[in-house]
Tab-separated table of C-alpha atoms and ligand atoms in Angstrom:
chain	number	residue	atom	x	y	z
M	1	UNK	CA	0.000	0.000	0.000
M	2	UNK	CA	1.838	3.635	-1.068
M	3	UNK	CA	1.907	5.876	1.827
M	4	UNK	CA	0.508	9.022	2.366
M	5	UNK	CA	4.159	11.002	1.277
M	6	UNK	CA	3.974	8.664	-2.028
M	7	UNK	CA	0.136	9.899	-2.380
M	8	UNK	CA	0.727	13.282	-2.031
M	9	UNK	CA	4.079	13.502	-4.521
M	10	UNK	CA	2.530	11.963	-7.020
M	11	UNK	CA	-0.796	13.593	-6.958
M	12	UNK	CA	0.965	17.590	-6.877
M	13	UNK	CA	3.011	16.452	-9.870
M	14	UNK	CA	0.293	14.421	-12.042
M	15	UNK	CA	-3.247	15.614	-10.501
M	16	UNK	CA	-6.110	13.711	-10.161
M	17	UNK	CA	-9.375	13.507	-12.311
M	18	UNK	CA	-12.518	13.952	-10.551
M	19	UNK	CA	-15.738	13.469	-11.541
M	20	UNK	CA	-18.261	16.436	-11.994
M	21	UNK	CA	-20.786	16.177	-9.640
M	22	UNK	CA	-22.211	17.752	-7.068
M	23	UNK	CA	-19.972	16.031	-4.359
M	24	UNK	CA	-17.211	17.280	-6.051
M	25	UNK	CA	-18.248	20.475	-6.762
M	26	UNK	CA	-19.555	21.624	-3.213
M	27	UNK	CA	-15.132	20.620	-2.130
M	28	UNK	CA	-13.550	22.826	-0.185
M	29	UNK	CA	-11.673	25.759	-2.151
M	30	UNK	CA	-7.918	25.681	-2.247
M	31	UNK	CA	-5.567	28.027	-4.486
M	32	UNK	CA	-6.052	29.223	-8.048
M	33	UNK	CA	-6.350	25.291	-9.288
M	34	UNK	CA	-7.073	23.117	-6.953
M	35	UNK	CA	-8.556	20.822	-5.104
M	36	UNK	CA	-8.451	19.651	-1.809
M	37	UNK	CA	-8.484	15.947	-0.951
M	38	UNK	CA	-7.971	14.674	2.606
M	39	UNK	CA	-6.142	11.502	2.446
M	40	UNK	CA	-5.461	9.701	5.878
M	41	UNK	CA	-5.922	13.087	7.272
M	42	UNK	CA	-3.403	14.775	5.693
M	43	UNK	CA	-5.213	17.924	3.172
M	44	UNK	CA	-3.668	17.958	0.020
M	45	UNK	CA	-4.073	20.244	-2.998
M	46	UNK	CA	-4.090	18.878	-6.235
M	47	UNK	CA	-3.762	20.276	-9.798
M	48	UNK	CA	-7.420	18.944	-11.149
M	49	UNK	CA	-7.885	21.046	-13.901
M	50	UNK	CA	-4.600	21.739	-15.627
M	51	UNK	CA	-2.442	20.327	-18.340
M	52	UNK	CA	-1.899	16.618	-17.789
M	53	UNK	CA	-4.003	16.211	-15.733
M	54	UNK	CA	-6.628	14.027	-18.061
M	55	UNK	CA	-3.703	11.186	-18.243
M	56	UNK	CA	-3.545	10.972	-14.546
M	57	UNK	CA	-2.755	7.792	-13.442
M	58	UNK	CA	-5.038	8.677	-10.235
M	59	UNK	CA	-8.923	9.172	-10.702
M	60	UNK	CA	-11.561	9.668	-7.975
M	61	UNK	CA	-14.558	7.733	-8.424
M	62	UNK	CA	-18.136	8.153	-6.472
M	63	UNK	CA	-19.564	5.860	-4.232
M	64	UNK	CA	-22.640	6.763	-3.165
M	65	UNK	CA	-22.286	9.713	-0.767
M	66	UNK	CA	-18.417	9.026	-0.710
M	67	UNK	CA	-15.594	8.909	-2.463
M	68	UNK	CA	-12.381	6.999	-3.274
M	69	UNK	CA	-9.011	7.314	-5.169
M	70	UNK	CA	-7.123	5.204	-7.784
M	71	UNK	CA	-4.570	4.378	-9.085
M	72	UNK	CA	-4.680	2.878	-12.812
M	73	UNK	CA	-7.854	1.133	-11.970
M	74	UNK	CA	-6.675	-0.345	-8.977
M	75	UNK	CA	-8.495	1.198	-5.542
M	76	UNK	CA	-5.630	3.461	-3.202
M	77	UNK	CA	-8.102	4.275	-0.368
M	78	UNK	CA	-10.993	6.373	0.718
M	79	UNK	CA	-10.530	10.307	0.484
M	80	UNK	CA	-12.732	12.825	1.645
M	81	UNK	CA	-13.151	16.600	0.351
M	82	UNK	CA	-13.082	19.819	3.117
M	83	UNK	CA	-17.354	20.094	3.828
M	84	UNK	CA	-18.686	23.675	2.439
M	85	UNK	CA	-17.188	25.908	4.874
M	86	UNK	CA	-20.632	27.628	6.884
M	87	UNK	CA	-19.665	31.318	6.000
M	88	UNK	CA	-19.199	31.347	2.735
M	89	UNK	CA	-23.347	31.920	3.045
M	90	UNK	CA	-23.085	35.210	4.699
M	91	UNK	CA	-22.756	38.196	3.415
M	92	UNK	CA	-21.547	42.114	4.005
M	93	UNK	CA	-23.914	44.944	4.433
M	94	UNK	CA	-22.998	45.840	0.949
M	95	UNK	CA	-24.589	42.244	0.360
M	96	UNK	CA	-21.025	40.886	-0.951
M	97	UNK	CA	-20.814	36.942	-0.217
M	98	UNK	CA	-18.461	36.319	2.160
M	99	UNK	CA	-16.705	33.450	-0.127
M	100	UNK	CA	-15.623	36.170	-2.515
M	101	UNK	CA	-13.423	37.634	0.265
M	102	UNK	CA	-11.399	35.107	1.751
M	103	UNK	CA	-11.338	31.295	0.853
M	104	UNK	CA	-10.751	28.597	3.334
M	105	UNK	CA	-7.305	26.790	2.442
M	106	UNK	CA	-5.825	23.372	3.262
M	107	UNK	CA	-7.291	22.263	6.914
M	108	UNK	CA	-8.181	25.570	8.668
M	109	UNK	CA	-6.260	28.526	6.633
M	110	UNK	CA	-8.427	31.500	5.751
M	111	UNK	CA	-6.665	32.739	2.829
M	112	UNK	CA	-7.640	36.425	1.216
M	113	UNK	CA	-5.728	38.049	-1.734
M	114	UNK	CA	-6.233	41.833	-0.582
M	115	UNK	CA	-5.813	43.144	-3.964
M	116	UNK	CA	-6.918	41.387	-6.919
M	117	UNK	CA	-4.888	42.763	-9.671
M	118	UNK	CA	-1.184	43.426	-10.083
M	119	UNK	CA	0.760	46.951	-12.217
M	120	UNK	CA	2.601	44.222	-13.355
M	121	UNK	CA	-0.013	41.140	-14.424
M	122	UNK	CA	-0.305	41.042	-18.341
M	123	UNK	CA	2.439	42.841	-18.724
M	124	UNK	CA	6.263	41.996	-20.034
M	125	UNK	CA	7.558	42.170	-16.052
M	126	UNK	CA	4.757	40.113	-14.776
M	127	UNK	CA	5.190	36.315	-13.384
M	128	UNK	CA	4.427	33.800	-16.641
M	129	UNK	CA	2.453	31.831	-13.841
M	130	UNK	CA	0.049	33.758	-11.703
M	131	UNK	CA	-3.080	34.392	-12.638
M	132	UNK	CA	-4.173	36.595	-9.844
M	133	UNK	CA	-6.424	38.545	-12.881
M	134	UNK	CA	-8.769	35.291	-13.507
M	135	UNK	CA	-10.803	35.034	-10.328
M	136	UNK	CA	-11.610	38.660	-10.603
M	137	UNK	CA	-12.547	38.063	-14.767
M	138	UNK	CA	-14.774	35.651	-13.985
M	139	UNK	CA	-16.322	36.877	-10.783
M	140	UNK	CA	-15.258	35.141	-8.224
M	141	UNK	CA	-14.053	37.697	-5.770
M	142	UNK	CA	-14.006	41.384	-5.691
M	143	UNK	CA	-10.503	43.532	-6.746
M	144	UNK	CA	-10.286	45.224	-3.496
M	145	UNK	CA	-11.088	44.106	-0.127
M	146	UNK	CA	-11.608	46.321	2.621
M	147	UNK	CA	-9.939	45.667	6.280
M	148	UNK	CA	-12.982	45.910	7.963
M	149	UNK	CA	-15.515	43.312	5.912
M	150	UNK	CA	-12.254	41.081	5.839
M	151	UNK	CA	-12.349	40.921	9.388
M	152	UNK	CA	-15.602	39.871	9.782
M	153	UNK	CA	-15.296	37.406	7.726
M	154	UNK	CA	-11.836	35.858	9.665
M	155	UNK	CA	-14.438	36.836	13.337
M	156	UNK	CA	-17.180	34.374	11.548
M	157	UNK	CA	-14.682	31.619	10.007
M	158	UNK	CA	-12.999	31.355	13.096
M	159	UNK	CA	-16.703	30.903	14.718
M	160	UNK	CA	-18.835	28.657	12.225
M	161	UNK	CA	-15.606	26.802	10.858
M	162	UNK	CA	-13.099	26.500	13.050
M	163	UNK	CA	-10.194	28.489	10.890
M	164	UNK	CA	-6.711	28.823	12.818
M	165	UNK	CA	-4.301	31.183	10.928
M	166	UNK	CA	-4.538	33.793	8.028
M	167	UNK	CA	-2.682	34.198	4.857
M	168	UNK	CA	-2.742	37.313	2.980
M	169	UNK	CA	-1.290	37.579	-0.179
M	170	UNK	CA	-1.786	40.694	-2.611
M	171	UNK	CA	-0.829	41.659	-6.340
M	172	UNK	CA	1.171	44.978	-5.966
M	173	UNK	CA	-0.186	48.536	-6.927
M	174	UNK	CA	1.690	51.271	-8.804
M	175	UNK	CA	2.536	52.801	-4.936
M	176	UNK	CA	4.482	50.295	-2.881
M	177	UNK	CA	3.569	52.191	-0.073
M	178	UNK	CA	-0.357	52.206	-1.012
M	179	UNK	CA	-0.013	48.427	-1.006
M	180	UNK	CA	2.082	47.945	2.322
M	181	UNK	CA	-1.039	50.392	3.960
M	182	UNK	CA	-3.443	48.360	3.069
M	183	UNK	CA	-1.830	44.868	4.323
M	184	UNK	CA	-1.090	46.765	7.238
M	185	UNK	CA	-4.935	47.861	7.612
M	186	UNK	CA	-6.305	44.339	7.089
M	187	UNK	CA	-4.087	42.730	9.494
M	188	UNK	CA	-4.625	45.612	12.396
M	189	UNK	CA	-8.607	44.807	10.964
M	190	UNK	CA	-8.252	40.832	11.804
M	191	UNK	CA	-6.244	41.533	14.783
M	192	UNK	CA	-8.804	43.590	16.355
M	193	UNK	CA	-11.696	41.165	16.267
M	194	UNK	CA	-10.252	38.066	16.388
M	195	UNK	CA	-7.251	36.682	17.979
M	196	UNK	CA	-6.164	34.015	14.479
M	197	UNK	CA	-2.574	34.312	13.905
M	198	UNK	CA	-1.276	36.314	10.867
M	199	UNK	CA	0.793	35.644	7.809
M	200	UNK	CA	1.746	38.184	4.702
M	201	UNK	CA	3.483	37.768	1.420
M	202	UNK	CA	4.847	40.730	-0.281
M	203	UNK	CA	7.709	41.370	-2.395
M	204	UNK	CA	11.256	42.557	-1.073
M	205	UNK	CA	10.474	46.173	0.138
M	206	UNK	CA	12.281	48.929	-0.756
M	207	UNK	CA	12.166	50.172	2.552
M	208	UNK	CA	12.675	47.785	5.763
M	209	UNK	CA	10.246	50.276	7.170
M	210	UNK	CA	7.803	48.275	5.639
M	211	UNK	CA	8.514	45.381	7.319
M	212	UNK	CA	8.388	47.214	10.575
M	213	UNK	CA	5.072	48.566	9.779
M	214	UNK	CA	3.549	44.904	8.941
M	215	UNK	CA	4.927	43.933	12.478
M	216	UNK	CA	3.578	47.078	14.088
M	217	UNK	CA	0.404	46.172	12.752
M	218	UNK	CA	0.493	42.486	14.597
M	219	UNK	CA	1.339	40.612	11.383
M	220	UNK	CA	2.748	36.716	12.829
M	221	UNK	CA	4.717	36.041	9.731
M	222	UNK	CA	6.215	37.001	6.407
M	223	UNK	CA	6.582	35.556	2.940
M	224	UNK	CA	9.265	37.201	0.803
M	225	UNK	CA	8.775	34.790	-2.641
M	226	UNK	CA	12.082	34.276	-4.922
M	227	UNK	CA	10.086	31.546	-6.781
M	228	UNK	CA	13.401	30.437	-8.003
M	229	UNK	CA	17.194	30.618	-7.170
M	230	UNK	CA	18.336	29.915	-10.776
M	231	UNK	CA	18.572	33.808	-11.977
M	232	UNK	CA	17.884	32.846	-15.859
M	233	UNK	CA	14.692	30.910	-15.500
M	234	UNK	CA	13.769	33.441	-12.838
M	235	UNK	CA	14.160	36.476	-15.749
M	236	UNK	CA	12.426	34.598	-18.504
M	237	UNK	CA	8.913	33.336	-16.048
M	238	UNK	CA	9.736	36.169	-13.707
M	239	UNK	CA	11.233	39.321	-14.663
M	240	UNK	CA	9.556	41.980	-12.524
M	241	UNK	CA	10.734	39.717	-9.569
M	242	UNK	CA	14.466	39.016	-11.190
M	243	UNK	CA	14.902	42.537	-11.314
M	244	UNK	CA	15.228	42.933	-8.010
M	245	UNK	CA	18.125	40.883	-7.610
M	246	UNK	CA	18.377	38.488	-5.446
M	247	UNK	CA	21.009	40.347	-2.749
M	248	UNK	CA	18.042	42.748	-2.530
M	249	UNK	CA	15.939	39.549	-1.517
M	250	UNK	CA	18.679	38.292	0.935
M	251	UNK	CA	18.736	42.020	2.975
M	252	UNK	CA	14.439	41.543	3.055
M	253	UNK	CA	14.631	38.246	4.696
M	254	UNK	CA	17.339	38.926	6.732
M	255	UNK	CA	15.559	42.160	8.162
M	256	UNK	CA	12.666	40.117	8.526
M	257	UNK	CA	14.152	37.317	10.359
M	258	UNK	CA	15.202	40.252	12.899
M	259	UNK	CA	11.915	41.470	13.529
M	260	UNK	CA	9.759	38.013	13.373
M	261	UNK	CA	12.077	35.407	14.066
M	262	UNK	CA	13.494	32.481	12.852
M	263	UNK	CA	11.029	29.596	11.159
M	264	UNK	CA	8.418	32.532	10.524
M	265	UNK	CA	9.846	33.706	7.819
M	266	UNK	CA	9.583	32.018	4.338
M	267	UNK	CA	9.909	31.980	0.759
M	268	UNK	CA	8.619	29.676	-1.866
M	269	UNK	CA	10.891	27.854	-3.971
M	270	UNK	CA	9.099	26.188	-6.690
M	271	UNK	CA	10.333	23.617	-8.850
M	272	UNK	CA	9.831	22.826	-12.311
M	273	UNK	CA	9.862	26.195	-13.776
M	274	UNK	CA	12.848	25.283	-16.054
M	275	UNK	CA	15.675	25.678	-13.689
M	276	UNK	CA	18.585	23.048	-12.763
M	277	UNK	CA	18.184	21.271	-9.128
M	278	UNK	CA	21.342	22.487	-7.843
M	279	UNK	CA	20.086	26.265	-8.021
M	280	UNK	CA	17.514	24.658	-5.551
M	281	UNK	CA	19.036	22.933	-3.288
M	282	UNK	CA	21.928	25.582	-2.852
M	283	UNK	CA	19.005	28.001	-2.550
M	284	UNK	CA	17.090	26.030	0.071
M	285	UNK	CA	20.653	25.919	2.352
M	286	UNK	CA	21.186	29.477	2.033
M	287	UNK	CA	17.416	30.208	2.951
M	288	UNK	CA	17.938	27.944	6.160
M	289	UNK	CA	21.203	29.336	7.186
M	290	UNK	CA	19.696	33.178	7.736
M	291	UNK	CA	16.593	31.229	9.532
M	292	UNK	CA	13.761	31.177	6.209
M	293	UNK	CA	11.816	28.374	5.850
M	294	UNK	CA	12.424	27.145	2.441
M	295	UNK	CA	9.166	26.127	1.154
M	296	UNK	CA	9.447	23.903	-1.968
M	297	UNK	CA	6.747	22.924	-3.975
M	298	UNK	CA	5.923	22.166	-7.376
M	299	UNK	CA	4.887	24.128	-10.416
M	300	UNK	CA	1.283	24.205	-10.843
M	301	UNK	CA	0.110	25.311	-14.334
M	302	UNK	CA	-2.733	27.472	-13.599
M	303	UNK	CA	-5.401	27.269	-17.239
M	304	UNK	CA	-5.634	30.772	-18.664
M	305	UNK	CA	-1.769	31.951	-18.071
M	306	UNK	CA	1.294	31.493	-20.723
M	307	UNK	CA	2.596	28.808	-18.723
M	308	UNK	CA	-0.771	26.777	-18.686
M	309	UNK	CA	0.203	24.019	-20.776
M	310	UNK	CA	3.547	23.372	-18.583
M	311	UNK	CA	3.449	20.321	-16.703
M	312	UNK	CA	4.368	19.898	-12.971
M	313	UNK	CA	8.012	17.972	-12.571
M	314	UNK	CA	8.079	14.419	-12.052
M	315	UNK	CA	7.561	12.902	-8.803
M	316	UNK	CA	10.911	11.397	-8.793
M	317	UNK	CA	11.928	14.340	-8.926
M	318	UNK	CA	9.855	16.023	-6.152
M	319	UNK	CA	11.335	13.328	-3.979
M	320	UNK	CA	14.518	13.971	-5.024
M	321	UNK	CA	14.803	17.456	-3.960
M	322	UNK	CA	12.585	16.751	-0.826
M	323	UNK	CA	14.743	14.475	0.636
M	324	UNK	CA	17.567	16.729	-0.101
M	325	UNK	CA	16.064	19.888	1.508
M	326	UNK	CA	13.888	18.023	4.341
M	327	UNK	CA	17.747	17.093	6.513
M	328	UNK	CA	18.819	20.998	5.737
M	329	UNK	CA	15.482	21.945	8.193
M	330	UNK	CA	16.680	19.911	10.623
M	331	UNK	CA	19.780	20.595	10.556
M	332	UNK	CA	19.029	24.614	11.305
M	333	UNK	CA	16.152	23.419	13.792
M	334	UNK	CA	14.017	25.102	11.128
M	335	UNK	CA	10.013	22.897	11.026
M	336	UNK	CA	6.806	23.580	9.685
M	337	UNK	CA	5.228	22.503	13.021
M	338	UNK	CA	6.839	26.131	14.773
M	339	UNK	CA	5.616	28.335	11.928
M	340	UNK	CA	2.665	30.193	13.028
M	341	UNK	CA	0.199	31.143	10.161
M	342	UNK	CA	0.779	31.093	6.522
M	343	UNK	CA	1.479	28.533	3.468
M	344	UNK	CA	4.222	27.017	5.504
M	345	UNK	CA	2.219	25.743	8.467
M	346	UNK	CA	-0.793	25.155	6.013
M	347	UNK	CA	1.449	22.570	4.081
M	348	UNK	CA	-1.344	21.684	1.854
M	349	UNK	CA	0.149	22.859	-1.698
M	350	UNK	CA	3.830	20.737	-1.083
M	351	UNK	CA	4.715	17.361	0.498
M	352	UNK	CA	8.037	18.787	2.286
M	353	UNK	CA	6.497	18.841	5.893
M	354	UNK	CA	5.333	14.766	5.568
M	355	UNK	CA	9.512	14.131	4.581
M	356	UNK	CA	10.255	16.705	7.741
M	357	UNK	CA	8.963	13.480	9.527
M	358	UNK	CA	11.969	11.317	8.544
F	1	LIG	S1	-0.082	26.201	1.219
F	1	LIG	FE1	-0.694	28.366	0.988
F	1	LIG	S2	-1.532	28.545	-1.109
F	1	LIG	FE2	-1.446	26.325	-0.557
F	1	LIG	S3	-3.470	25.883	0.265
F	1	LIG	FE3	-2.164	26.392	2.007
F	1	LIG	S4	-2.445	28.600	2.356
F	1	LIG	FE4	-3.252	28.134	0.307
């Protein structure tokens, strides 16, 4: 029988096919493609849309009122999707559902992108892979959310569902400082009505008085995103991001690390965006050494973005550099278990905290 770290490799890198009903349908939300499966409860998110994914290997088939997953035919266990979280019902006074605001994540993550556009989406500088422009195309959120409806939505999460931490993520405005203001106001927002621990992800600031101002306003944690070490697959998927460079990076996370301490500080490091493993790994050391939590994952082709038709690397591959990087977070007493809010303790979107277990 594979194990759950087997399971969850090989379903990030091939997806699974699900049917369309209802069951399916009424899953628990997860990031921009994807879908949630709990698997010996561990919550997973799996490319279920995207390229490759109709010669999955893994399929989940009905049964009645529940579900299982296999494997070429062959039955791999029972899986389960998050219910319908109870909030998503509610709405503001401005009568704006409450699921267009902030998405439940993985196991208990309420996860909001603050601004739903970016200067530099559709653009030459913007990221080949994001697609922070589709949800708000085709309705699914709003392009601006304001601190104060955001926070009752994180007061009535954390009541009807049960949500433990926050992650904020937003696309960045033509002011850097307009952006950084309105983080800041969301957080102080959440922080005032509930007591759910924090996480942000902005780019490197060009001010460290930025980062001070996220931790003024209570913010738990930061996510500074490289994406990749490997500086010419960064500039061609990347370019707005390569151009900082990454010593501009290195000063961000090391100010951060200062203010909100080691393990709560983390970039993404994604693989299979073209780039050669040893930019990786050498990455993920350097990341650990200066106390960031390296947090590996693989590509996910989002449909409707250049890189859509761009498969996920292999799993032998995802096990390769897993194994590689999971003895590096030991070895700096870095663990996904002491992060408090964000991607890093959610886990759900990269199998590197079920290898921390070795
Ligand atoms: S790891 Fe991050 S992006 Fe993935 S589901 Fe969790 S909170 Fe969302």
């Amino acid at each position: 029988m594979m194990n759950v770290r087997t399971i969850a490799v090989e379903l990030q890198s091939l997806g699974v096919r699900v049917p369309d009903t209802e069951t399916v349908r009424k899953g628990g939300a997860g990031p921009a493609e994807g879908q949630v499966l709990i698997f010996q409860d561990h919550f997973i998110s799996v490319p279920s849309r995207s390229a490759g994914v109709s010669s999955s290997p893994y399929e989940i088939k009905s049964c009645g009122t529940s579900l299982a997953l296999y494997w070429n035919g062959a039955h791999v266990g029972d899986v389960s999707l998050p219910p319908r979280p109870r909030y998503y019902d509610l709405k503001t006074s401005q009568g704006v559902l409450f699921d267009k605001l902030a998405l439940i994540h993985g196991r208990d993550c309420l996860a909001s992108t603050l601004y739903q556009d970016c200067r530099y989406w559709n653009t030459r500088s913007g990221c080949l892979f994001c697609g922070i422009g589709l949800s708000l195309t085709n309705g699914r959120t709003v392009l601006e959310k304001q601190p104060e409806d955001l926070a009752l939505v994180a007061e009535k999460a954390l009541l009807l569902d049960t949500v433990s931490h926050v992650t904020l993520t937003t696309g960045m405005r033509e002011s850097e400082k307009a952006t950084i203001d309105h983080v800041c106001a969301c957080v102080k927002a959440i922080k005032g009505r509930t007591p759910l621990p924090v996480h942000v992800q902005i780019g490197p600031p060009e001010t460290m008085d930025y980062l001070e101002a996220l931790k003024i306003s209570g913010a738990d944690t930061v996510g500074i995103h490289i994406e990749s070490f490997d500086s010419a697959t960064l500039r061609r998927v990347a370019p707005a991001k390569a151009g900082h460079g990454w010593e501009t990076y290195r000063a961000a996370w090391k100010y951060a690390v200062s203010l909100f301490g080691r393990n709560q500080v983390s970039s993404f490091l994604v693989a299979g965006l073209g780039e050669d493993a040893a930019t990786i790994l050498s990455g993920a050391e350097m990341l650990c050494e200066l106390g960031v939590y390296p947090y590996l994952l693989p590509f996910r082709p989002i449909p409707g973005t250049p890189m859509e038709t761009m498969k996920p690397p292999a799993p032998d591959k995802m096990v390769y550099l897993y194994e590689q990087v999971a003895p590096m977070l030991k070895k700096y007493g870095l663990s996904s278990r002491l992060s408090m809010a964000g991607c890093v303790r959610c886990g759900a979107c990269s199998a590197l905290s079920l290898f921390e277990e070795l």
